[in-house]
Short mmCIF file of C-alpha atoms in Angstrom, two decimals:
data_model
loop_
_atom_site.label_atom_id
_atom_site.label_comp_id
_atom_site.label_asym_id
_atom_site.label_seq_id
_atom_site.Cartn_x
_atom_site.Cartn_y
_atom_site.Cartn_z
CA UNK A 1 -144.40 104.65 8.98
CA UNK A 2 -148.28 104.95 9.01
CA UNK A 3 -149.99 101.67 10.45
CA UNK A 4 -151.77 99.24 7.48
CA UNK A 5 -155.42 98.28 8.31
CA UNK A 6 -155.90 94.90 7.25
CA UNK A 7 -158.89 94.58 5.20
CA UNK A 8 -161.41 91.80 7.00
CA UNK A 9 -162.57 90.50 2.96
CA UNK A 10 -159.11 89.12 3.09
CA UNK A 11 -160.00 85.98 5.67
CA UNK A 12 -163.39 83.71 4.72
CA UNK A 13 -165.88 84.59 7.41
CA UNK A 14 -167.15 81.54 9.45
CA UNK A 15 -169.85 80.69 7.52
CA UNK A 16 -168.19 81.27 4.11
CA UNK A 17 -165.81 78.59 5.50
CA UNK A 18 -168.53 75.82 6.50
CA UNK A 19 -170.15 76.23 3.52
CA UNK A 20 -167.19 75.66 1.15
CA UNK A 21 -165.87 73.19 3.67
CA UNK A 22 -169.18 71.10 3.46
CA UNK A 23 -168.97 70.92 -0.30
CA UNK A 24 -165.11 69.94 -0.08
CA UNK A 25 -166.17 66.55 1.79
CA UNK A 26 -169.27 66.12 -0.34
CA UNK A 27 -167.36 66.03 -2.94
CA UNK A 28 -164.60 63.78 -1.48
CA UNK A 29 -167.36 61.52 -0.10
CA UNK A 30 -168.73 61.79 -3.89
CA UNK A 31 -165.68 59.76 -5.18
CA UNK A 32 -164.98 57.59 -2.46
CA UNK A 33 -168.93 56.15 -3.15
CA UNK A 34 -168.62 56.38 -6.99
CA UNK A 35 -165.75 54.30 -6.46
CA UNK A 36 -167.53 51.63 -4.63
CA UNK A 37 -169.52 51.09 -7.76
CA UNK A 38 -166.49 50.23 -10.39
CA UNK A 39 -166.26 46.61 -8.59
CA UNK A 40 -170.19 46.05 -9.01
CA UNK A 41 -170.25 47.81 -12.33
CA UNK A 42 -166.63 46.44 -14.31
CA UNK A 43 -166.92 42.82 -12.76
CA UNK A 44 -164.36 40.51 -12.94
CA UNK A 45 -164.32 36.75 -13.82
CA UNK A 46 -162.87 35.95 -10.77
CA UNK A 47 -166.25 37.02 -8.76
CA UNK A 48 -168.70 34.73 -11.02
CA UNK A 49 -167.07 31.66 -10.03
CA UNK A 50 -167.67 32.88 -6.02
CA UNK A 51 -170.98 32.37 -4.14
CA UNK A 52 -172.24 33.40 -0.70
CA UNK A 53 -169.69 34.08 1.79
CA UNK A 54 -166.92 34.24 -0.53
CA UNK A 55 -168.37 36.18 -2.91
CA UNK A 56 -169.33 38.96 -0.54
CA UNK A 57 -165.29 38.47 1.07
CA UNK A 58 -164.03 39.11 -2.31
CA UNK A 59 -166.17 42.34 -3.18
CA UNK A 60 -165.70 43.91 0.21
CA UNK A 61 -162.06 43.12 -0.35
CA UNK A 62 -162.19 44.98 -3.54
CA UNK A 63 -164.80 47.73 -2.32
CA UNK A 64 -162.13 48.54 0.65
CA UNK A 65 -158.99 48.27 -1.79
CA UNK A 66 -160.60 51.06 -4.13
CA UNK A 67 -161.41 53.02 -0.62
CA UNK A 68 -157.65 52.73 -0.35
CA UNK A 69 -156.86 53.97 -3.66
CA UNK A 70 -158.81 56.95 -3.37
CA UNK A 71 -157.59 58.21 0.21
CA UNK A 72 -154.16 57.75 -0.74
CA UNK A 73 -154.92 60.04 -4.32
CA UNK A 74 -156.39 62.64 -1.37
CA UNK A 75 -153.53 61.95 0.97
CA UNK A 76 -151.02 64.13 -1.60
CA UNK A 77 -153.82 66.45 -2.53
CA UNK A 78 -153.61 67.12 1.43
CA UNK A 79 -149.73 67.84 1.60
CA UNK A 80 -149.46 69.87 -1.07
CA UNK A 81 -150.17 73.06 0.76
CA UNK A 82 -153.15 74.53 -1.71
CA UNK A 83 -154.18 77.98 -0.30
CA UNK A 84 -157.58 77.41 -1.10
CA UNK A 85 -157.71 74.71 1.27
CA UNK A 86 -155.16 76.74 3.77
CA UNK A 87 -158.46 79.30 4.10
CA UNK A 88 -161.30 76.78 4.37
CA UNK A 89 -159.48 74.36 6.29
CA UNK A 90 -156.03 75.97 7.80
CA UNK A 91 -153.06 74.09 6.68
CA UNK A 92 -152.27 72.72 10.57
CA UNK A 93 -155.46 70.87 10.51
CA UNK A 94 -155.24 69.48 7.40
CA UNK A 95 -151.94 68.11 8.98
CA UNK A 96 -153.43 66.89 11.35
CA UNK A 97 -155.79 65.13 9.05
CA UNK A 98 -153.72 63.84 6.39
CA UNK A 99 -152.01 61.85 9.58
CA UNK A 100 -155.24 60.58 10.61
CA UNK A 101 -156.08 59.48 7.44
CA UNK A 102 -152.58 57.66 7.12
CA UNK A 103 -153.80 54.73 10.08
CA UNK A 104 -156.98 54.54 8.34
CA UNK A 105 -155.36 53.31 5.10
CA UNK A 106 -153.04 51.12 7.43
CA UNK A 107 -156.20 49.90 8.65
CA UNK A 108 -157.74 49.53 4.95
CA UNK A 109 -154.03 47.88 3.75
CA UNK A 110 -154.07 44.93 6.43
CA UNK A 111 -158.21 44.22 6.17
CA UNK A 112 -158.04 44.41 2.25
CA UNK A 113 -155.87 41.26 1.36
CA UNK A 114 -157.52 39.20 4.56
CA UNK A 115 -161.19 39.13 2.88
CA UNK A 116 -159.22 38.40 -0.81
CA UNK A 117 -157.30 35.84 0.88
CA UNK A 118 -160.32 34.40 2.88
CA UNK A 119 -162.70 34.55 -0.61
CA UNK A 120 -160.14 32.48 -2.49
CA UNK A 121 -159.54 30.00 0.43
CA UNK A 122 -155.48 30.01 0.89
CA UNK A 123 -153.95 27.82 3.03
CA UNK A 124 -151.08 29.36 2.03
CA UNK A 125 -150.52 31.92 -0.20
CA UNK A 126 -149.23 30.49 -3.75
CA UNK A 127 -146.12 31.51 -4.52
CA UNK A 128 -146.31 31.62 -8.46
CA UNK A 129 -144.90 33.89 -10.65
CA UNK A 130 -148.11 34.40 -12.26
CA UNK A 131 -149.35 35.78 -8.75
CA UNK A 132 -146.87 38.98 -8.90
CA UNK A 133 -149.15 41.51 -9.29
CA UNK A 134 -150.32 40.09 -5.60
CA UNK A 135 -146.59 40.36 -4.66
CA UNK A 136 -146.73 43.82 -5.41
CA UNK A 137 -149.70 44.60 -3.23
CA UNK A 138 -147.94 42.71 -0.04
CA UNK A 139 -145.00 45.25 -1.20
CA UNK A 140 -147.49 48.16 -0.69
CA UNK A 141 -148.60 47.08 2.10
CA UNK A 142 -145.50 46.71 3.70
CA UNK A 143 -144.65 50.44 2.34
CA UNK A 144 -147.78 51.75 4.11
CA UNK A 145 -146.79 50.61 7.25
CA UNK A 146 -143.46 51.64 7.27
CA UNK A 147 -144.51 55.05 5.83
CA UNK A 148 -147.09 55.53 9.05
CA UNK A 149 -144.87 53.79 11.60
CA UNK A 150 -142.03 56.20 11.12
CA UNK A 151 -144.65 59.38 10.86
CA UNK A 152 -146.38 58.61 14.02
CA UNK A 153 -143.31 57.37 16.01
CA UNK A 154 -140.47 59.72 14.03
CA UNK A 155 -139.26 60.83 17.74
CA UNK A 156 -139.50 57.35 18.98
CA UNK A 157 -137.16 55.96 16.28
CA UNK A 158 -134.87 59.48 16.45
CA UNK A 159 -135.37 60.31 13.22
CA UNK A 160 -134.03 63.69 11.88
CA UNK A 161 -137.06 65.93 10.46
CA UNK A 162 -135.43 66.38 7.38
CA UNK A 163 -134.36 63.06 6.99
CA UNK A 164 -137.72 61.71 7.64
CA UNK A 165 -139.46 64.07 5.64
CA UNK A 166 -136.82 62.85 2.43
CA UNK A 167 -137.51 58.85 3.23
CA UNK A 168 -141.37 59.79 3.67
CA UNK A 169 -141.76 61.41 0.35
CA UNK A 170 -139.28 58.63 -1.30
CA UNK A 171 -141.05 55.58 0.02
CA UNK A 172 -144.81 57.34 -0.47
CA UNK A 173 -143.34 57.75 -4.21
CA UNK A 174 -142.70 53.74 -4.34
CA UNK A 175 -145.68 52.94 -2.64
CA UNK A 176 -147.84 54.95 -5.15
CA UNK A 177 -146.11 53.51 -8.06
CA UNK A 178 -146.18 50.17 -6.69
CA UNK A 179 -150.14 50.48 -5.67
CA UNK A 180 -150.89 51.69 -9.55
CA UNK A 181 -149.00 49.17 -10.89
CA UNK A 182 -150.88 46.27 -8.70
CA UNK A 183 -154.17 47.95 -9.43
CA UNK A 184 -153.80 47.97 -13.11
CA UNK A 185 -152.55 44.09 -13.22
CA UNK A 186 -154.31 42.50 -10.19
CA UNK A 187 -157.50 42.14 -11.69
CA UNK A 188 -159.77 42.34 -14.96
CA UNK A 189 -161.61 45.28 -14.18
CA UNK A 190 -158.57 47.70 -14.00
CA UNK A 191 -157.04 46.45 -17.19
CA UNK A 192 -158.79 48.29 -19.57
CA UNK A 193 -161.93 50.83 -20.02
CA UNK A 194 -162.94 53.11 -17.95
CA UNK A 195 -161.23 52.29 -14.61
CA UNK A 196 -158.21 52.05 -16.49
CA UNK A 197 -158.33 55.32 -17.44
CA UNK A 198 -159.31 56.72 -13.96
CA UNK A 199 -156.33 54.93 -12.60
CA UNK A 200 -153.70 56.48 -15.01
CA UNK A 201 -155.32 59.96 -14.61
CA UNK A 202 -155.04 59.76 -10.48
CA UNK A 203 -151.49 58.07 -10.89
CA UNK A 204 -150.52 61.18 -13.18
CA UNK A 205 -152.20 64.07 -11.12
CA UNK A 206 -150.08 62.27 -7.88
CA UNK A 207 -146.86 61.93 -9.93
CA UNK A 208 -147.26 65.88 -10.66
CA UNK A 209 -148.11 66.87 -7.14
CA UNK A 210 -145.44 64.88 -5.41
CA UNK A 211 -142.88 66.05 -8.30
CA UNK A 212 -144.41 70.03 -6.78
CA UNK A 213 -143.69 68.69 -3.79
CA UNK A 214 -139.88 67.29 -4.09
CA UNK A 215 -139.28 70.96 -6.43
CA UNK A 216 -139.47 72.61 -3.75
CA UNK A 217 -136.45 71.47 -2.38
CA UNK A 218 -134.59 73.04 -4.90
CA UNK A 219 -136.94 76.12 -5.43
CA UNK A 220 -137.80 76.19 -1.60
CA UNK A 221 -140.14 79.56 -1.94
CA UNK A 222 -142.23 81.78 -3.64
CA UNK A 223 -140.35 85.01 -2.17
CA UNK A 224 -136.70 85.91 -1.40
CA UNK A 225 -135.65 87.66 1.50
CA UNK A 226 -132.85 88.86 3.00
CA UNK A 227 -131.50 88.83 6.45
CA UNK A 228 -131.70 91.89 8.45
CA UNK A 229 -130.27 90.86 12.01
CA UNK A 230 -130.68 88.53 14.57
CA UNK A 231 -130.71 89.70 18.25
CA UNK A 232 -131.61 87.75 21.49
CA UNK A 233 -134.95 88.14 22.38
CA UNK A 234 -135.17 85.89 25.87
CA UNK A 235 -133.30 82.68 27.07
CA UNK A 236 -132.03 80.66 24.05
CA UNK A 237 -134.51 82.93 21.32
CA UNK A 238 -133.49 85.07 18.83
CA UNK A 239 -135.37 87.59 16.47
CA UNK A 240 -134.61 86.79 13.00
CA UNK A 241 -135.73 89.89 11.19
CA UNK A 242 -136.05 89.77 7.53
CA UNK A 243 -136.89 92.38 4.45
CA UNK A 244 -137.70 91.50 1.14
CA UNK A 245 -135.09 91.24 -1.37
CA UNK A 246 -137.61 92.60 -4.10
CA UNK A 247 -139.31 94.76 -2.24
CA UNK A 248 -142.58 92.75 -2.62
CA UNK A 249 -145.14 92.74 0.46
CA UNK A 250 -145.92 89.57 2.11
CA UNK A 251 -149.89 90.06 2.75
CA UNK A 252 -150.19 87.84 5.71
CA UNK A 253 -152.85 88.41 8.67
CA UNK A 254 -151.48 88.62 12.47
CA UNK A 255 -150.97 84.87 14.17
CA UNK A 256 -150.52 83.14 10.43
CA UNK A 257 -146.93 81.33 9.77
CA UNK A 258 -144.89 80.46 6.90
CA UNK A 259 -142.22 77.88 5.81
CA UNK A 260 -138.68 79.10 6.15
CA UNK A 261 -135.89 77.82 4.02
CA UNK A 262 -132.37 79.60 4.83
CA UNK A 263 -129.55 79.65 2.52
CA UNK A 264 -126.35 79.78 4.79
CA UNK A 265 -123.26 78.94 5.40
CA UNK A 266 -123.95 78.24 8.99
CA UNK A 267 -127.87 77.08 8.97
CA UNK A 268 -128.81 73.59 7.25
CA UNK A 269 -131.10 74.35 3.70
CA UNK A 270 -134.08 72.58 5.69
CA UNK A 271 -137.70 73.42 5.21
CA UNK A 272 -139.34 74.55 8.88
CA UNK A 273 -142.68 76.30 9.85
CA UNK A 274 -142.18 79.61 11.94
CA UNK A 275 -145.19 82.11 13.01
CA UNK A 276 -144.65 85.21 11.62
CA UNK A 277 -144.21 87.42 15.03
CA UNK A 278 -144.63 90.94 13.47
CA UNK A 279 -147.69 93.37 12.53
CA UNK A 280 -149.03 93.01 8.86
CA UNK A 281 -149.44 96.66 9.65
CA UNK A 282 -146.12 97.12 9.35
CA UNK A 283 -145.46 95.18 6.01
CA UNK A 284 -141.62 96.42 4.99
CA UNK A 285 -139.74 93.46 7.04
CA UNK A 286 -140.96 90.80 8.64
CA UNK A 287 -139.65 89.37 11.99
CA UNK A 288 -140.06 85.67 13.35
CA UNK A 289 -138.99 84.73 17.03
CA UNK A 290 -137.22 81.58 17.27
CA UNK A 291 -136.34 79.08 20.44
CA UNK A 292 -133.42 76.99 19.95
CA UNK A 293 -134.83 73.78 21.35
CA UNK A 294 -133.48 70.84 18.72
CA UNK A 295 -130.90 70.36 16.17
CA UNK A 296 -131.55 72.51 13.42
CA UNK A 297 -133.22 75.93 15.75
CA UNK A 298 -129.96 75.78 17.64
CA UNK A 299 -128.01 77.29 14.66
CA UNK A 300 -130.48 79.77 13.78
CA UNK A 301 -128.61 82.70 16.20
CA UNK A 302 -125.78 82.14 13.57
CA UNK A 303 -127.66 83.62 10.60
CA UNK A 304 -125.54 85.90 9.22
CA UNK A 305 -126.70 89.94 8.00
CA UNK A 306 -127.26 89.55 4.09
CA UNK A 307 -127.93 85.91 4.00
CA UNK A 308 -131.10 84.68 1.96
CA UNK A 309 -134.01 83.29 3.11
CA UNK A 310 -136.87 81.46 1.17
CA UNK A 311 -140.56 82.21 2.60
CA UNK A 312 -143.30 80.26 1.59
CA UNK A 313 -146.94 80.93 2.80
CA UNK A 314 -148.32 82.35 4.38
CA UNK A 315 -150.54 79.92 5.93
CA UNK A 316 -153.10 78.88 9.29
CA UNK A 317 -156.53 80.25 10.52
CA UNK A 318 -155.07 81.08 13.97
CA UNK A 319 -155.69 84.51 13.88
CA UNK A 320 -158.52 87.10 16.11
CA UNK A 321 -159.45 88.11 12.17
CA UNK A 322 -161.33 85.21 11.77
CA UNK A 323 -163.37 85.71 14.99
CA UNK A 324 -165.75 88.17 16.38
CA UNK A 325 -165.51 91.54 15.78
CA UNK A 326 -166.34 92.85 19.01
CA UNK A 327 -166.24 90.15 22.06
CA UNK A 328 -163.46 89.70 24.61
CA UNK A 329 -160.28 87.65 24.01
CA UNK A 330 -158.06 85.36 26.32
CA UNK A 331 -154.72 84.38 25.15
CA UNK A 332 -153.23 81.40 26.98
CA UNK A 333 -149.33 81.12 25.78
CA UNK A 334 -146.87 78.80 26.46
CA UNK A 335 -143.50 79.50 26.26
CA UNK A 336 -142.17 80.53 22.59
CA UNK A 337 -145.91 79.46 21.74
CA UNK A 338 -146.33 83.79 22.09
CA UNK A 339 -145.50 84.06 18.64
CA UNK A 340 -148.81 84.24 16.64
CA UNK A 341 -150.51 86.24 20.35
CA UNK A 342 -147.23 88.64 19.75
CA UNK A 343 -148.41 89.31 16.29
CA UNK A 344 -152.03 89.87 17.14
CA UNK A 345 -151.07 92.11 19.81
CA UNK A 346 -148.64 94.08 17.90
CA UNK A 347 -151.90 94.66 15.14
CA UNK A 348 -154.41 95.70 17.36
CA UNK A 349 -151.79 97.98 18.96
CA UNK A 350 -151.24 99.66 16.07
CA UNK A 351 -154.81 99.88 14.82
CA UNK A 352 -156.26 100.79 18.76
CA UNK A 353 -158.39 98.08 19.06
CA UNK A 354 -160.49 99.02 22.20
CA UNK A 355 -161.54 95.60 22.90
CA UNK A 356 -160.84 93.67 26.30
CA UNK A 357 -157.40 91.29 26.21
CA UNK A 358 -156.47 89.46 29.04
CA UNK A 359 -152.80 87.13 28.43
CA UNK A 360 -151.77 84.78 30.65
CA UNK A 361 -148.55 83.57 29.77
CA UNK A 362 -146.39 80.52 31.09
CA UNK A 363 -142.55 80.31 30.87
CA UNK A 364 -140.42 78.41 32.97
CA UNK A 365 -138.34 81.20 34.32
CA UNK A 366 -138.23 85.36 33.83
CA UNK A 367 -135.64 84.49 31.66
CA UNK A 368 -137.19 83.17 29.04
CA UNK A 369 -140.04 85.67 28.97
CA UNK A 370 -139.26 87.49 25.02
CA UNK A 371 -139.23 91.21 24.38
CA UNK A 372 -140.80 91.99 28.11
CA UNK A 373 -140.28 96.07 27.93
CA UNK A 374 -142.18 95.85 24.63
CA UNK A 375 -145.10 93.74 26.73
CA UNK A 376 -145.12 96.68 29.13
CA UNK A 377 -145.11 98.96 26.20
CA UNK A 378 -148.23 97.19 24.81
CA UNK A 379 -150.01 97.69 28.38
CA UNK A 380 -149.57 101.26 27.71
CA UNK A 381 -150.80 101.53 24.29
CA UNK A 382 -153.62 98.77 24.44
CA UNK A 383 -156.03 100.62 26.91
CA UNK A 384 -157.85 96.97 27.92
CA UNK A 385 -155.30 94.81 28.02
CA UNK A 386 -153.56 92.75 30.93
CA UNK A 387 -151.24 90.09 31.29
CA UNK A 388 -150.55 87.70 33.98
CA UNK A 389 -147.38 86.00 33.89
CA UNK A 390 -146.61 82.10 34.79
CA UNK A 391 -143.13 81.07 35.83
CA UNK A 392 -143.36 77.59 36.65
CA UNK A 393 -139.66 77.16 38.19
CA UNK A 394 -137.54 79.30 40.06
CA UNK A 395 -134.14 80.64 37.78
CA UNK A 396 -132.13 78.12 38.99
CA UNK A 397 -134.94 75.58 37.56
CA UNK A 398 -135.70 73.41 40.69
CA UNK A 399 -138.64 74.64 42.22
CA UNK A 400 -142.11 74.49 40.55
CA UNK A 401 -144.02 77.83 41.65
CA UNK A 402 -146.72 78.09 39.52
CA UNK A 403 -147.94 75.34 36.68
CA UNK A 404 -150.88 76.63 35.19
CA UNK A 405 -153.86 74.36 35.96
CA UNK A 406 -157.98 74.26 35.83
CA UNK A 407 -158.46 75.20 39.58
CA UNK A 408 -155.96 78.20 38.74
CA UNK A 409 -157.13 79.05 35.26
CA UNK A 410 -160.79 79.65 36.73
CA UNK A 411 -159.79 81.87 39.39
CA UNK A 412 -158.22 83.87 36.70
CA UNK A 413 -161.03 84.02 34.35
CA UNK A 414 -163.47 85.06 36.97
CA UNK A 415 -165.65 87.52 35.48
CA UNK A 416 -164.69 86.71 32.06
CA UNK A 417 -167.67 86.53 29.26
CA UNK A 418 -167.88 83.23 28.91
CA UNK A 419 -168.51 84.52 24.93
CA UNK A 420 -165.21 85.75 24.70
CA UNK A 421 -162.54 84.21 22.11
CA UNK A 422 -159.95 82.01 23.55
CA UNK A 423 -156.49 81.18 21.63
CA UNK A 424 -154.15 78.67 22.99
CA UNK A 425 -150.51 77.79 21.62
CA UNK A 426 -147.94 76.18 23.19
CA UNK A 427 -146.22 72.61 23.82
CA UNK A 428 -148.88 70.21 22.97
CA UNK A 429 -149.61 68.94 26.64
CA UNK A 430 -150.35 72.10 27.60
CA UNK A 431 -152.55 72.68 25.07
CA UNK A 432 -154.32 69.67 25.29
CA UNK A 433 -154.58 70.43 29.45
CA UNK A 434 -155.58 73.93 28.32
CA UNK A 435 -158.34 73.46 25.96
CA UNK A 436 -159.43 71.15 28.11
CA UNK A 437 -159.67 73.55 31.54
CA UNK A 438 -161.51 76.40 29.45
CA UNK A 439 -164.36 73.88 27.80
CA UNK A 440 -165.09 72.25 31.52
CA UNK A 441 -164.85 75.79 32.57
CA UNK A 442 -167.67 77.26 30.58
CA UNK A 443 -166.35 78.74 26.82
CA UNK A 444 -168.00 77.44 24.27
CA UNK A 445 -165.95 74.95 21.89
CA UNK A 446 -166.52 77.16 18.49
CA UNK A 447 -164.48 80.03 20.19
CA UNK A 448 -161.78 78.20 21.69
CA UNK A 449 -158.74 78.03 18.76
CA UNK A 450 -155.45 76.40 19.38
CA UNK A 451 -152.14 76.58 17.02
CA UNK A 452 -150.83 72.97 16.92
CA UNK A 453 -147.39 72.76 14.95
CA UNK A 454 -147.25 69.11 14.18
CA UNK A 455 -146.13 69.79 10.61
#
């Protein structure tokens, strides 16, 4: 089957990408100061009767709870996987972000009802029924917390993904209805006009997103597929190869991933990200390489031939599309982190890219090295490409023989443009300690790209 050339107009360029990314946060930054105004503009009574000190307790109080409000409308906007976003942003960084964002409105949640509680002078708070709309917000509040505890610290606690990811969206439902409802009541300004209005509109345009959300649990992807085989492919991996059930292409670029949703017999129906290892140059099946290392990826070898698989995506910016045309690229791989590299490789294989590759690749024993004739195969047909391989223990797994370090890293890069593109996946420590080495050892920060799955 001829090879596919992937059209570059498919992927934003960089500067396409800072643009629209600078208006995305204008804009966010827009809202968040427009609604600083609503408590100077729609005043309540409470703040007439409040002078000096208080009164500048009570409107921070409010200014920070509507700063609240608005991150957590964003915070769904975030999760909701919105391809527009996906090609601006990249879908693992807005992750990354929307957790971020989470101990900021922690942050907000604690700080808010100290200043309203200072401004009104409590001793002790009043417990009064007319007070419950306040009861509601110390509900919230204690939502929030539990909501960013358990997202932060899910291993800690030995949480199941999927069963975190069920309780997350459940108690993030409560919390949002909870938050609207002690918005609206809590205070004059809310109750009516204006504000009132821009509350019900951001509680309905959350209620439809997290209802997208929870839907697809039942309608888990925009594409069927069907499975092909699964073979070994190294120590504890296994090539899950898939072909469409409607014959529809996926159009994905090389290093990008997608969520996987299997319906089997054998396999849990749980949601999990997977880069998609094969060539979009070869769009008629796709193939994903798969570690067991937990729970639910320790099934995945018994897939069965004929069994359906949901795809959703695809999604990420980890990809040598996005980056210079011409320039040198390193590829530092740990482990099953080879996946997207495999795909890039596979690409520019098939296309006869002539430019320079150098992989160095850790795994903690020959064993677990995937597919290695077809690595020697892609020596042959790549004219400027190399790999050096890591194995940090002996097969018996005892004796450390070669972790990857800075000291070892630069000896390997010697005579490397320091202008080349660098890609890094991989457990997270070693991508840390990797993007790390390659800044201190001279690349330049804007070409260094790293795949984090913290999904």
């Amino acid at each position: 089957m001829k090879a596919k050339r992937m059209d570059s107009s498919e992927v934003f360029t960089l500067k396409i990408r800072i643009a629209l990314g600078g208006m995305c946060i204008f804009l966010v930054l827009l809202i968040i100061a427009s609604a600083w105004t609503i408590p100077f503009l729609f005043e309540s009574s409470s703040i007439l009767y409040k002078f000096g000190i208080e009164k500048t307790f009570l409107r921070t109080g409010k200014v920070l709870g509507v700063t609240l409000a608005v991150l957590v409308f964003f915070q769904i906007l975030l999760v909701s996987r919105l391809k527009f976003l996906d090609r601006i942003f990249s879908l693992n960084r807005i992750v990354t972000f929307h957790r971020m964002t989470g101990i900021a409105i922690a942050f907000l949640a604690l700080l808010h009802p100290v200043l309203i509680i200072a401004a009104e002078n409590f001793t002790l708070f009043p417990f009064e029924k007319r007070y419950w709309p306040e009861f509601l917000g110390v509900g919230v509040l204690i939502f929030i917390l539990v909501i960013v505890t358990t997202a932060n610290w899910r291993l800690m606690f030995n949480i199941a993904y999927d069963k975190w990811l069920r309780f997350h969206r459940l108690v993030t439902l409560a919390a949002i209805a909870l938050m609207t409802t002690h918005i609206l009541f809590v205070s004059e300004t809310f109750k009516s006009g204006l504000p009132h209005t821009l509350v019900l509109v951001a509680a309905g345009i959350n209620l439809m997103l997290i209802s997208r959300l929870w839907l697809r649990r039942f309608f888990p992807g925009k594409m069927r597929f069907v499975v092909s085989n699964v073979e070994p492919a190294g120590k504890d991996a296994y090539s899950v190869n898939v072909r469409s059930h409607s014959g529809r292409i996926l159009e994905h670029i090389p290093g990008q991933f997608v969520f996987i949703t299997p319906v089997s017999a054998s396999v849990p129906k749980e949601e999990h990200p997977f880069t998609i290892s094969s060539t979009p140059s070869r769009p008629d099946a796709l193939q994903f390489v798969i570690r067991s290392l937990g729970d639910w990826t320790s099934n995945i070898n018994r897939l069965k031939a004929g069994e359906t698989v949901f795809i959703d995506g695809p999604y990420g910016l980890f990809s040598h599309m996005i980056s210079s045309k011409s320039d040198p690229i390193i590829m530092i791989a740990g482990g099953i982190g080879i996946t997207p590299m495999l795909s890039m490789l596979r690409y520019m294989a098939d296309v006869d890219d002539p430019r320079q590759i150098l992989l160095i690749w850790s795994n903690k024993t020959k064993e677990h090295i995937v597919f290695p004739e077809e690595f020697k195969n892609l020596k042959c047909r790549l004219q400027n490409f190399n790999i050096i391989h890591i194995i940090t223990h002996d097969s018996g797994g005892e004796n450390d023989i070669g972790r990857l370090d800075q000291t070892k890293l630069e000896k390997m890069l010697n005579g490397w443009s320091r202008k080349s593109d660098v890609f890094v996946c991989g457990p997270f420590e070693m991508m840390k300690d990797m993007t790390r080495a390659v800044k201190k050892i001279g690349f330049s920060s804007a070409r260094v790209y790293k795949e984090e799955f913290k999904l």
